[in-house]
PDB file of C-alpha atoms in Angstrom:
ATOM      1  CA  MET Q 667       2.464  -4.386 -24.303  1.00  0.00           C
ATOM      2  CA  LYS Q 668       1.141  -5.043 -20.694  1.00  0.00           C
ATOM      3  CA  LYS Q 669      -0.765  -2.318 -18.999  1.00  0.00           C
ATOM      4  CA  PHE Q 670      -1.209  -2.287 -14.958  1.00  0.00           C
ATOM      5  CA  LYS Q 671      -3.870  -0.136 -13.286  1.00  0.00           C
ATOM      6  CA  LYS Q 672      -1.511  -0.273 -10.132  1.00  0.00           C
ATOM      7  CA  PHE Q 673       2.359   0.056 -10.419  1.00  0.00           C
ATOM      8  CA  TYR Q 674       4.405   0.003  -7.256  1.00  0.00           C
ATOM      9  CA  ILE Q 675       7.429   1.972  -6.655  1.00  0.00           C
ATOM     10  CA  GLU Q 676       9.171   1.343  -3.444  1.00  0.00           C
ATOM     11  CA  ILE Q 677      11.150   4.609  -2.704  1.00  0.00           C
ATOM     12  CA  THR Q 678      12.546   3.577   0.451  1.00  0.00           C
ATOM     13  CA  SER Q 679      12.919   0.080   2.154  1.00  0.00           C
ATOM     14  CA  VAL Q 680      13.566   1.688   5.696  1.00  0.00           C
ATOM     15  CA  CYS Q 681      10.578   2.174   8.162  1.00  0.00           C
ATOM     16  CA  ASN Q 682      10.367   4.162  11.450  1.00  0.00           C
ATOM     17  CA  LEU Q 683       8.227   1.443  12.892  1.00  0.00           C
ATOM     18  CA  ALA Q 684       8.518  -2.451  13.719  1.00  0.00           C
ATOM     19  CA  CYS Q 685       5.175  -3.479  13.500  1.00  0.00           C
ATOM     20  CA  THR Q 686       4.045  -7.098  14.199  1.00  0.00           C
ATOM     21  CA  PHE Q 687       2.159  -7.604  10.926  1.00  0.00           C
ATOM     22  CA  CYS Q 688       4.747  -6.171   9.053  1.00  0.00           C
ATOM     23  CA  PRO Q 689       7.813  -8.430   8.918  1.00  0.00           C
ATOM     24  CA  GLN Q 690      11.188  -6.446   8.558  1.00  0.00           C
ATOM     25  CA  THR Q 691      13.100  -6.688   5.243  1.00  0.00           C
ATOM     26  CA  LYS Q 692      16.272  -8.427   5.234  1.00  0.00           C
ATOM     27  CA  ARG Q 693      17.234  -6.108   2.271  1.00  0.00           C
ATOM     28  CA  GLN Q 694      19.820  -3.492   2.675  1.00  0.00           C
ATOM     29  CA  ALA Q 695      18.338  -0.182   3.736  1.00  0.00           C
ATOM     30  CA  ASN Q 696      18.066   2.364   0.703  1.00  0.00           C
ATOM     31  CA  PHE Q 697      16.552   5.449  -0.596  1.00  0.00           C
ATOM     32  CA  ILE Q 698      15.689   5.988  -4.087  1.00  0.00           C
ATOM     33  CA  LYS Q 699      17.628   8.810  -5.777  1.00  0.00           C
ATOM     34  CA  ILE Q 700      15.943  11.328  -8.097  1.00  0.00           C
ATOM     35  CA  ASP Q 701      17.947  10.315 -11.296  1.00  0.00           C
ATOM     36  CA  THR Q 702      16.871   6.511 -10.744  1.00  0.00           C
ATOM     37  CA  PHE Q 703      13.185   7.583  -9.921  1.00  0.00           C
ATOM     38  CA  THR Q 704      13.351   9.651 -13.149  1.00  0.00           C
ATOM     39  CA  ASN Q 705      14.629   6.531 -15.201  1.00  0.00           C
ATOM     40  CA  ILE Q 706      11.917   4.452 -13.797  1.00  0.00           C
ATOM     41  CA  LEU Q 707       9.172   6.991 -14.653  1.00  0.00           C
ATOM     42  CA  ASP Q 708      10.570   7.341 -17.950  1.00  0.00           C
ATOM     43  CA  GLN Q 709      10.593   3.333 -18.721  1.00  0.00           C
ATOM     44  CA  ILE Q 710       7.057   2.416 -17.066  1.00  0.00           C
ATOM     45  CA  LYS Q 711       5.235   5.238 -18.730  1.00  0.00           C
ATOM     46  CA  PRO Q 712       4.089   3.061 -21.582  1.00  0.00           C
ATOM     47  CA  HIS Q 713       2.733   0.618 -19.093  1.00  0.00           C
ATOM     48  CA  THR Q 714       0.547   2.895 -16.421  1.00  0.00           C
ATOM     49  CA  ASP Q 715      -0.460   6.140 -15.435  1.00  0.00           C
ATOM     50  CA  HIS Q 716      -1.176   5.138 -11.564  1.00  0.00           C
ATOM     51  CA  ILE Q 717       1.785   4.729  -9.209  1.00  0.00           C
ATOM     52  CA  TYR Q 718       1.863   3.594  -5.460  1.00  0.00           C
ATOM     53  CA  LEU Q 719       5.181   4.838  -3.795  1.00  0.00           C
ATOM     54  CA  HIS Q 720       5.179   1.988  -1.594  1.00  0.00           C
ATOM     55  CA  VAL Q 721       6.032  -1.708  -1.118  1.00  0.00           C
ATOM     56  CA  LYS Q 722       8.088  -2.028   2.092  1.00  0.00           C
ATOM     57  CA  GLY Q 723       9.095   1.117   3.987  1.00  0.00           C
ATOM     58  CA  GLU Q 724       7.654   4.214   4.970  1.00  0.00           C
ATOM     59  CA  PRO Q 725       7.214   6.690   2.171  1.00  0.00           C
ATOM     60  CA  LEU Q 726       7.458   9.937   4.243  1.00  0.00           C
ATOM     61  CA  LEU Q 727      10.814   8.964   5.384  1.00  0.00           C
ATOM     62  CA  HIS Q 728      11.933   9.926   1.812  1.00  0.00           C
ATOM     63  CA  PRO Q 729      13.905  13.414   2.455  1.00  0.00           C
ATOM     64  CA  LYS Q 730      12.805  14.346  -1.264  1.00  0.00           C
ATOM     65  CA  ILE Q 731       9.093  12.897  -0.990  1.00  0.00           C
ATOM     66  CA  ASP Q 732       7.862  16.196  -2.376  1.00  0.00           C
ATOM     67  CA  GLU Q 733      10.639  15.980  -5.267  1.00  0.00           C
ATOM     68  CA  LEU Q 734       9.279  12.793  -6.207  1.00  0.00           C
ATOM     69  CA  LEU Q 735       5.597  14.037  -6.513  1.00  0.00           C
ATOM     70  CA  ASP Q 736       6.705  17.118  -8.681  1.00  0.00           C
ATOM     71  CA  LEU Q 737       8.745  14.698 -10.985  1.00  0.00           C
ATOM     72  CA  SER Q 738       5.407  12.637 -11.133  1.00  0.00           C
ATOM     73  CA  HIS Q 739       3.178  15.130 -12.216  1.00  0.00           C
ATOM     74  CA  GLU Q 740       5.854  16.486 -14.736  1.00  0.00           C
ATOM     75  CA  LYS Q 741       5.663  12.725 -16.219  1.00  0.00           C
ATOM     76  CA  GLY Q 742       1.924  12.551 -16.007  1.00  0.00           C
ATOM     77  CA  PHE Q 743       1.580  10.190 -13.453  1.00  0.00           C
ATOM     78  CA  LYS Q 744      -1.245  10.053 -10.516  1.00  0.00           C
ATOM     79  CA  VAL Q 745       0.203   9.059  -6.771  1.00  0.00           C
ATOM     80  CA  ASN Q 746      -1.200   6.836  -4.302  1.00  0.00           C
ATOM     81  CA  ILE Q 747       0.604   6.800  -0.946  1.00  0.00           C
ATOM     82  CA  THR Q 748       0.209   4.566   2.086  1.00  0.00           C
ATOM     83  CA  THR Q 749       1.782   5.561   5.259  1.00  0.00           C
ATOM     84  CA  ASN Q 750       1.451   4.763   8.847  1.00  0.00           C
ATOM     85  CA  GLY Q 751       0.981   8.595   9.422  1.00  0.00           C
ATOM     86  CA  THR Q 752       3.322   9.323  12.001  1.00  0.00           C
ATOM     87  CA  LEU Q 753       5.451  11.687   9.995  1.00  0.00           C
ATOM     88  CA  ILE Q 754       2.425  13.561   8.686  1.00  0.00           C
ATOM     89  CA  ASN Q 755       3.244  16.810  10.852  1.00  0.00           C
ATOM     90  CA  LYS Q 756       6.975  17.108   9.820  1.00  0.00           C
ATOM     91  CA  ASN Q 757       5.746  16.212   6.041  1.00  0.00           C
ATOM     92  CA  ARG Q 758       2.761  18.297   5.613  1.00  0.00           C
ATOM     93  CA  HIS Q 759       4.087  21.173   3.878  1.00  0.00           C
ATOM     94  CA  LYS Q 760       5.626  18.694   1.276  1.00  0.00           C
ATOM     95  CA  LEU Q 761       2.345  17.001   0.273  1.00  0.00           C
ATOM     96  CA  LEU Q 762      -0.132  19.938   0.189  1.00  0.00           C
ATOM     97  CA  ASP Q 763      -0.838  21.523  -3.300  1.00  0.00           C
ATOM     98  CA  LYS Q 764       1.039  18.385  -5.286  1.00  0.00           C
ATOM     99  CA  PRO Q 765      -1.201  17.896  -8.199  1.00  0.00           C
ATOM    100  CA  ALA Q 766       0.051  14.462  -8.782  1.00  0.00           C
ATOM    101  CA  LEU Q 767      -1.401  13.282  -5.256  1.00  0.00           C
ATOM    102  CA  ARG Q 768      -4.730  11.414  -6.273  1.00  0.00           C
ATOM    103  CA  GLN Q 769      -4.945   9.212  -2.903  1.00  0.00           C
ATOM    104  CA  MET Q 770      -3.485   8.799   0.747  1.00  0.00           C
ATOM    105  CA  ASN Q 771      -3.862   5.408   2.808  1.00  0.00           C
ATOM    106  CA  PHE Q 772      -3.576   6.171   6.531  1.00  0.00           C
ATOM    107  CA  SER Q 773      -2.943   2.446   8.077  1.00  0.00           C
ATOM    108  CA  LEU Q 774      -4.093   3.334  11.576  1.00  0.00           C
ATOM    109  CA  HIS Q 775      -3.823  -0.047  12.633  1.00  0.00           C
ATOM    110  CA  SER Q 776       0.282   0.457  12.886  1.00  0.00           C
ATOM    111  CA  PHE Q 777      -0.381   2.452  16.209  1.00  0.00           C
ATOM    112  CA  ASP Q 778      -1.246  -0.799  18.224  1.00  0.00           C
ATOM    113  CA  GLY Q 779       0.980  -2.952  15.727  1.00  0.00           C
ATOM    114  CA  HIS Q 780       4.046  -1.188  16.724  1.00  0.00           C
ATOM    115  CA  GLU Q 781       5.105  -2.149  20.465  1.00  0.00           C
ATOM    116  CA  GLY Q 782       5.901   1.495  22.284  1.00  0.00           C
ATOM    117  CA  SER Q 783       3.305   3.392  20.736  1.00  0.00           C
ATOM    118  CA  GLU Q 784       2.120   6.499  22.609  1.00  0.00           C
ATOM    119  CA  ASP Q 785      -0.792   9.039  22.672  1.00  0.00           C
ATOM    120  CA  LYS Q 786      -3.161   7.454  20.168  1.00  0.00           C
ATOM    121  CA  GLU Q 787      -5.687  10.206  20.613  1.00  0.00           C
ATOM    122  CA  GLY Q 788      -2.721  12.680  19.416  1.00  0.00           C
ATOM    123  CA  TYR Q 789      -1.646  10.404  16.839  1.00  0.00           C
ATOM    124  CA  VAL Q 790      -5.200   9.993  15.125  1.00  0.00           C
ATOM    125  CA  THR Q 791      -5.756  13.711  15.558  1.00  0.00           C
ATOM    126  CA  SER Q 792      -2.871  14.906  13.701  1.00  0.00           C
ATOM    127  CA  ILE Q 793      -3.646  12.611  10.875  1.00  0.00           C
ATOM    128  CA  LEU Q 794      -7.413  13.819  11.040  1.00  0.00           C
ATOM    129  CA  ARG Q 795      -6.352  17.598  10.989  1.00  0.00           C
ATOM    130  CA  PHE Q 796      -4.116  16.768   7.884  1.00  0.00           C
ATOM    131  CA  ALA Q 797      -6.600  14.840   6.076  1.00  0.00           C
ATOM    132  CA  LYS Q 798      -9.512  17.453   6.533  1.00  0.00           C
ATOM    133  CA  GLU Q 799      -6.830  20.216   5.342  1.00  0.00           C
ATOM    134  CA  ILE Q 800      -5.727  18.433   2.046  1.00  0.00           C
ATOM    135  CA  VAL Q 801      -9.312  17.330   1.128  1.00  0.00           C
ATOM    136  CA  ALA Q 802     -10.466  21.250   1.679  1.00  0.00           C
ATOM    137  CA  LYS Q 803      -7.585  22.206  -0.693  1.00  0.00           C
ATOM    138  CA  SER Q 804      -7.520  19.834  -3.171  1.00  0.00           C
ATOM    139  CA  ASN Q 805      -9.268  16.464  -4.839  1.00  0.00           C
ATOM    140  CA  VAL Q 806      -7.055  14.042  -2.882  1.00  0.00           C
ATOM    141  CA  ILE Q 807      -9.071  11.026  -1.690  1.00  0.00           C
ATOM    142  CA  ILE Q 808      -8.317   9.889   1.989  1.00  0.00           C
ATOM    143  CA  SER Q 809      -8.513   6.534   3.102  1.00  0.00           C
ATOM    144  CA  PHE Q 810      -8.212   5.381   6.957  1.00  0.00           C
ATOM    145  CA  ARG Q 811      -7.313   2.117   6.992  1.00  0.00           C
ATOM    146  CA  LEU Q 812      -8.102  -0.600  10.402  1.00  0.00           C
ATOM    147  CA  TRP Q 813      -6.534  -3.904   9.071  1.00  0.00           C
ATOM    148  CA  ASN Q 814      -6.313  -5.373  12.520  1.00  0.00           C
ATOM    149  CA  LEU Q 815      -9.487  -7.491  12.577  1.00  0.00           C
ATOM    150  CA  ASP Q 816      -9.512 -11.484  13.804  1.00  0.00           C
ATOM    151  CA  THR Q 817     -11.437 -13.801  11.566  1.00  0.00           C
ATOM    152  CA  ASP Q 818     -15.106 -13.084  12.670  1.00  0.00           C
ATOM    153  CA  ASN Q 819     -14.435  -9.683  14.483  1.00  0.00           C
ATOM    154  CA  GLN Q 820     -15.981 -10.876  17.654  1.00  0.00           C
ATOM    155  CA  THR Q 821     -13.772 -10.626  20.330  1.00  0.00           C
ATOM    156  CA  ASN Q 822     -13.861  -7.875  22.913  1.00  0.00           C
ATOM    157  CA  LEU Q 823     -10.085  -7.339  22.017  1.00  0.00           C
ATOM    158  CA  GLU Q 824     -10.617  -6.178  18.757  1.00  0.00           C
ATOM    159  CA  ARG Q 825     -13.973  -4.093  19.330  1.00  0.00           C
ATOM    160  CA  ASN Q 826     -12.324  -2.321  22.350  1.00  0.00           C
ATOM    161  CA  ARG Q 827      -8.936  -1.911  20.503  1.00  0.00           C
ATOM    162  CA  ASN Q 828     -10.804   0.110  17.635  1.00  0.00           C
ATOM    163  CA  ARG Q 829     -13.416   1.842  19.137  1.00  0.00           C
ATOM    164  CA  GLU Q 830     -11.314   4.778  20.602  1.00  0.00           C
ATOM    165  CA  VAL Q 831     -10.168   5.267  16.946  1.00  0.00           C
ATOM    166  CA  LEU Q 832     -13.681   5.083  15.855  1.00  0.00           C
ATOM    167  CA  GLU Q 833     -15.085   7.294  18.249  1.00  0.00           C
ATOM    168  CA  LEU Q 834     -12.457  10.202  17.212  1.00  0.00           C
ATOM    169  CA  LEU Q 835     -13.517   9.359  13.470  1.00  0.00           C
ATOM    170  CA  GLU Q 836     -17.338   9.562  14.706  1.00  0.00           C
ATOM    171  CA  LYS Q 837     -16.532  12.984  16.555  1.00  0.00           C
ATOM    172  CA  GLU Q 838     -14.646  14.542  13.914  1.00  0.00           C
ATOM    173  CA  PHE Q 839     -16.947  13.858  11.322  1.00  0.00           C
ATOM    174  CA  GLU Q 840     -20.134  14.447  13.125  1.00  0.00           C
ATOM    175  CA  LEU Q 841     -21.480  11.041  12.341  1.00  0.00           C
ATOM    176  CA  ASP Q 842     -24.983  10.361  14.031  1.00  0.00           C
ATOM    177  CA  TYR Q 843     -24.350   6.537  13.840  1.00  0.00           C
ATOM    178  CA  LYS Q 844     -21.731   4.074  15.256  1.00  0.00           C
ATOM    179  CA  ILE Q 845     -19.271   3.265  12.548  1.00  0.00           C
ATOM    180  CA  ASP Q 846     -19.478  -0.624  14.102  1.00  0.00           C
ATOM    181  CA  GLU Q 847     -23.257  -0.381  12.619  1.00  0.00           C
ATOM    182  CA  LYS Q 848     -22.165   0.135   9.184  1.00  0.00           C
ATOM    183  CA  PHE Q 849     -19.497  -2.597   8.724  1.00  0.00           C
ATOM    184  CA  VAL Q 850     -19.263  -4.976   6.071  1.00  0.00           C
ATOM    185  CA  ARG Q 851     -15.838  -6.501   5.487  1.00  0.00           C
ATOM    186  CA  GLY Q 852     -14.513  -5.528   2.005  1.00  0.00           C
ATOM    187  CA  THR Q 853     -16.440  -2.240   1.693  1.00  0.00           C
ATOM    188  CA  GLY Q 854     -15.521   1.154   3.080  1.00  0.00           C
ATOM    189  CA  VAL Q 855     -17.733   3.442   5.140  1.00  0.00           C
ATOM    190  CA  LYS Q 856     -17.793   6.948   3.812  1.00  0.00           C
ATOM    191  CA  LEU Q 857     -17.097   9.237   6.302  1.00  0.00           C
ATOM    192  CA  ALA Q 858     -17.291  12.693   4.433  1.00  0.00           C
ATOM    193  CA  ASP Q 859     -16.653  13.819   0.513  1.00  0.00           C
ATOM    194  CA  ARG Q 860     -13.694  11.816  -0.708  1.00  0.00           C
ATOM    195  CA  VAL Q 861     -13.117  10.403   3.167  1.00  0.00           C
ATOM    196  CA  TYR Q 862     -13.341   6.666   3.597  1.00  0.00           C
ATOM    197  CA  LEU Q 863     -12.703   3.905   6.475  1.00  0.00           C
ATOM    198  CA  ASN Q 864     -11.670   0.599   5.463  1.00  0.00           C
ATOM    199  CA  GLN Q 865     -11.614  -2.362   7.936  1.00  0.00           C
ATOM    200  CA  ASP Q 866     -10.214  -5.706   7.238  1.00  0.00           C
ATOM    201  CA  HIS Q 867      -8.328  -8.750   8.691  1.00  0.00           C
ATOM    202  CA  GLU Q 868      -4.658  -8.378   9.400  1.00  0.00           C
ATOM    203  CA  PHE Q 869      -2.739  -8.713   6.498  1.00  0.00           C
ATOM    204  CA  GLN Q 870      -0.333 -11.680   5.981  1.00  0.00           C
ATOM    205  CA  TRP Q 871       2.213 -11.199   3.845  1.00  0.00           C
ATOM    206  CA  PRO Q 872       3.175 -14.579   1.828  1.00  0.00           C
ATOM    207  CA  ASP Q 873       6.578 -16.451   3.265  1.00  0.00           C
ATOM    208  CA  LEU Q 874       8.562 -19.153   1.653  1.00  0.00           C
ATOM    209  CA  LYS Q 875       8.468 -20.809   5.088  1.00  0.00           C
ATOM    210  CA  ALA Q 876       4.912 -21.125   5.059  1.00  0.00           C
ATOM    211  CA  GLU Q 877       2.750 -24.050   4.056  1.00  0.00           C
ATOM    212  CA  GLU Q 878       1.651 -24.416   0.514  1.00  0.00           C
ATOM    213  CA  ILE Q 879      -1.719 -23.910  -0.507  1.00  0.00           C
ATOM    214  CA  SER Q 880      -2.909 -26.722  -2.703  1.00  0.00           C
ATOM    215  CA  GLY Q 881      -5.160 -26.638  -5.618  1.00  0.00           C
ATOM    216  CA  PRO Q 882      -5.272 -24.345  -8.664  1.00  0.00           C
ATOM    217  CA  GLY Q 883      -5.136 -20.772  -8.261  1.00  0.00           C
ATOM    218  CA  PHE Q 884      -5.418 -17.550 -10.130  1.00  0.00           C
ATOM    219  CA  CYS Q 885      -3.997 -13.988  -9.304  1.00  0.00           C
ATOM    220  CA  HIS Q 886      -3.744 -10.599 -10.836  1.00  0.00           C
ATOM    221  CA  ALA Q 887      -0.048 -10.243 -10.615  1.00  0.00           C
ATOM    222  CA  LEU Q 888       1.632  -8.830 -14.020  1.00  0.00           C
ATOM    223  CA  ARG Q 889      -2.184  -8.496 -15.228  1.00  0.00           C
ATOM    224  CA  ASN Q 890      -3.138  -5.380 -13.229  1.00  0.00           C
ATOM    225  CA  GLN Q 891      -0.115  -4.662 -11.664  1.00  0.00           C
ATOM    226  CA  ALA Q 892       3.570  -4.912 -11.084  1.00  0.00           C
ATOM    227  CA  GLY Q 893       6.192  -3.465  -9.054  1.00  0.00           C
ATOM    228  CA  ILE Q 894       9.683  -2.173  -8.669  1.00  0.00           C
ATOM    229  CA  LEU Q 895      11.792  -2.422  -5.262  1.00  0.00           C
ATOM    230  CA  VAL Q 896      14.230   0.527  -4.462  1.00  0.00           C
ATOM    231  CA  ASP Q 897      17.138  -1.246  -5.606  1.00  0.00           C
ATOM    232  CA  GLY Q 898      15.442  -1.748  -9.093  1.00  0.00           C
ATOM    233  CA  THR Q 899      14.551  -5.413  -8.710  1.00  0.00           C
ATOM    234  CA  VAL Q 900      11.401  -5.910 -10.606  1.00  0.00           C
ATOM    235  CA  ILE Q 901       8.614  -7.938  -8.704  1.00  0.00           C
ATOM    236  CA  PRO Q 902       5.093  -9.393 -10.018  1.00  0.00           C
ATOM    237  CA  CYS Q 903       3.025  -7.634  -7.510  1.00  0.00           C
ATOM    238  CA  CYS Q 904       3.035  -5.714  -4.160  1.00  0.00           C
ATOM    239  CA  LEU Q 905       3.318  -8.722  -1.992  1.00  0.00           C
ATOM    240  CA  ASP Q 906       6.717  -9.824  -2.942  1.00  0.00           C
ATOM    241  CA  GLY Q 907       8.357  -7.419  -0.331  1.00  0.00           C
ATOM    242  CA  GLU Q 908      11.922  -9.350  -0.384  1.00  0.00           C
ATOM    243  CA  GLY Q 909      12.190  -9.551  -4.171  1.00  0.00           C
ATOM    244  CA  VAL Q 910      11.857 -13.525  -3.963  1.00  0.00           C
ATOM    245  CA  ILE Q 911      10.268 -13.709  -7.633  1.00  0.00           C
ATOM    246  CA  ASN Q 912      13.188 -11.565  -8.873  1.00  0.00           C
ATOM    247  CA  LEU Q 913      11.990 -10.857 -12.990  1.00  0.00           C
ATOM    248  CA  GLY Q 914      15.207  -8.620 -13.448  1.00  0.00           C
ATOM    249  CA  ASN Q 915      16.492  -5.273 -12.375  1.00  0.00           C
ATOM    250  CA  ILE Q 916      15.569  -1.975 -14.364  1.00  0.00           C
ATOM    251  CA  ASN Q 917      18.885  -0.557 -13.837  1.00  0.00           C
ATOM    252  CA  HIS Q 918      20.429  -3.230 -16.139  1.00  0.00           C
ATOM    253  CA  THR Q 919      17.561  -4.148 -18.206  1.00  0.00           C
ATOM    254  CA  PRO Q 920      14.722  -2.232 -19.914  1.00  0.00           C
ATOM    255  CA  PHE Q 921      11.536  -2.914 -18.126  1.00  0.00           C
ATOM    256  CA  SER Q 922       9.435  -3.863 -21.187  1.00  0.00           C
ATOM    257  CA  ASP Q 923      11.853  -6.637 -21.842  1.00  0.00           C
ATOM    258  CA  ILE Q 924      11.514  -7.663 -18.224  1.00  0.00           C
ATOM    259  CA  VAL Q 925       7.878  -7.970 -18.065  1.00  0.00           C
ATOM    260  CA  GLU Q 926       7.848  -9.955 -21.208  1.00  0.00           C
ATOM    261  CA  GLY Q 927      11.089 -11.991 -20.333  1.00  0.00           C
ATOM    262  CA  GLU Q 928      10.731 -15.577 -19.596  1.00  0.00           C
ATOM    263  CA  ARG Q 929      10.038 -16.062 -16.197  1.00  0.00           C
ATOM    264  CA  ALA Q 930       7.502 -13.200 -16.196  1.00  0.00           C
ATOM    265  CA  ASN Q 931       5.742 -14.626 -18.916  1.00  0.00           C
ATOM    266  CA  ARG Q 932       5.993 -18.359 -17.236  1.00  0.00           C
ATOM    267  CA  LEU Q 933       3.860 -16.751 -14.043  1.00  0.00           C
ATOM    268  CA  PHE Q 934       1.546 -14.929 -16.346  1.00  0.00           C
ATOM    269  CA  GLU Q 935       0.760 -17.773 -18.444  1.00  0.00           C
ATOM    270  CA  GLY Q 936       0.518 -20.436 -15.763  1.00  0.00           C
ATOM    271  CA  PHE Q 937      -2.238 -17.901 -13.576  1.00  0.00           C
ATOM    272  CA  SER Q 938      -4.236 -18.120 -17.100  1.00  0.00           C
ATOM    273  CA  ARG Q 939      -4.182 -21.908 -16.911  1.00  0.00           C
ATOM    274  CA  ARG Q 940      -5.339 -21.639 -13.101  1.00  0.00           C
ATOM    275  CA  GLU Q 941      -1.698 -23.055 -12.341  1.00  0.00           C
ATOM    276  CA  VAL Q 942       0.515 -21.272  -9.697  1.00  0.00           C
ATOM    277  CA  VAL Q 943       4.033 -21.983 -10.887  1.00  0.00           C
ATOM    278  CA  GLU Q 944       6.186 -19.915  -8.556  1.00  0.00           C
ATOM    279  CA  GLU Q 945       6.699 -21.095  -5.041  1.00  0.00           C
ATOM    280  CA  LEU Q 946       6.074 -18.035  -3.184  1.00  0.00           C
ATOM    281  CA  CYS Q 947       2.754 -17.985  -5.102  1.00  0.00           C
ATOM    282  CA  ARG Q 948       1.786 -21.442  -4.023  1.00  0.00           C
ATOM    283  CA  LYS Q 949       2.375 -20.088  -0.250  1.00  0.00           C
ATOM    284  CA  CYS Q 950       0.159 -16.342  -0.665  1.00  0.00           C
ATOM    285  CA  GLY Q 951      -3.322 -17.123   0.844  1.00  0.00           C
ATOM    286  CA  TYR Q 952      -4.536 -13.551  -0.917  1.00  0.00           C
ATOM    287  CA  ARG Q 953      -4.431 -15.370  -4.279  1.00  0.00           C
ATOM    288  CA  GLU Q 954      -7.645 -17.604  -2.676  1.00  0.00           C
ATOM    289  CA  ARG Q 955      -9.454 -14.400  -3.311  1.00  0.00           C
ATOM    290  CA  PHE Q 956      -9.512 -14.896  -6.994  1.00  0.00           C
ATOM    291  CA  SER Q 957      -9.543 -18.908  -7.135  1.00  0.00           C
ATOM    292  CA  MET Q 958     -12.225 -20.149  -9.417  1.00  0.00           C
TER     293      MET Q 958
END
């Protein structure tokens, strides 16, 4: 039986922002129902202990996020949430004192990624206030993300755009150094106990319209991760935000059968041979990180 370190459950396909780095989904707007979520948890329990409540969409838009967390705890799962953070004040009471919650990732680059964003200091400050509160009350890990760097992180635009955020972090956590001095791509900077900052290049979603990347390749899809979109479509990884590699639907077929199905096994066995069998995978730059 396949076991996954990461399992992505999209609880909504709706987002309250329109960021330049995140293509808007063409799928129907949807929010997962409690009974559907319960069914998913029961089906994936033999395969994983850690779930991530996102693929596309903003998870804090879900009106019953607190109930989803309670169900996750009841079923024995640890939960990771990635959010743009704009709704944190409205949802604060739904997140505190939730034992299922393991980690929250705040995509701070969303502020500049969304045209029309206002009051960066207020935005960051509200997130910092919540982060310090939940860390003081629980064992939750906080990761602040600035995934908006260019390829060499040398342009004044990039440095200046993040400096205001970095100054707020430096002040809030009383750092005696400038975060820029500690930056190493791919590693995080520890700001406080269980609080980290991660900076990286702007994220690129794979697209069928993109050019193919030639040569052999490898990926951890269906090895250490899998996912389910809000309509029940099973996908091999969190980068298939449109369900292009549709392995089956958990509402119609048991998950254990889907991940052992013909298409799933063809993808898995292909990567074992360093062969990229799916078109979307051939156009995904992320797999280059694992190529040998």
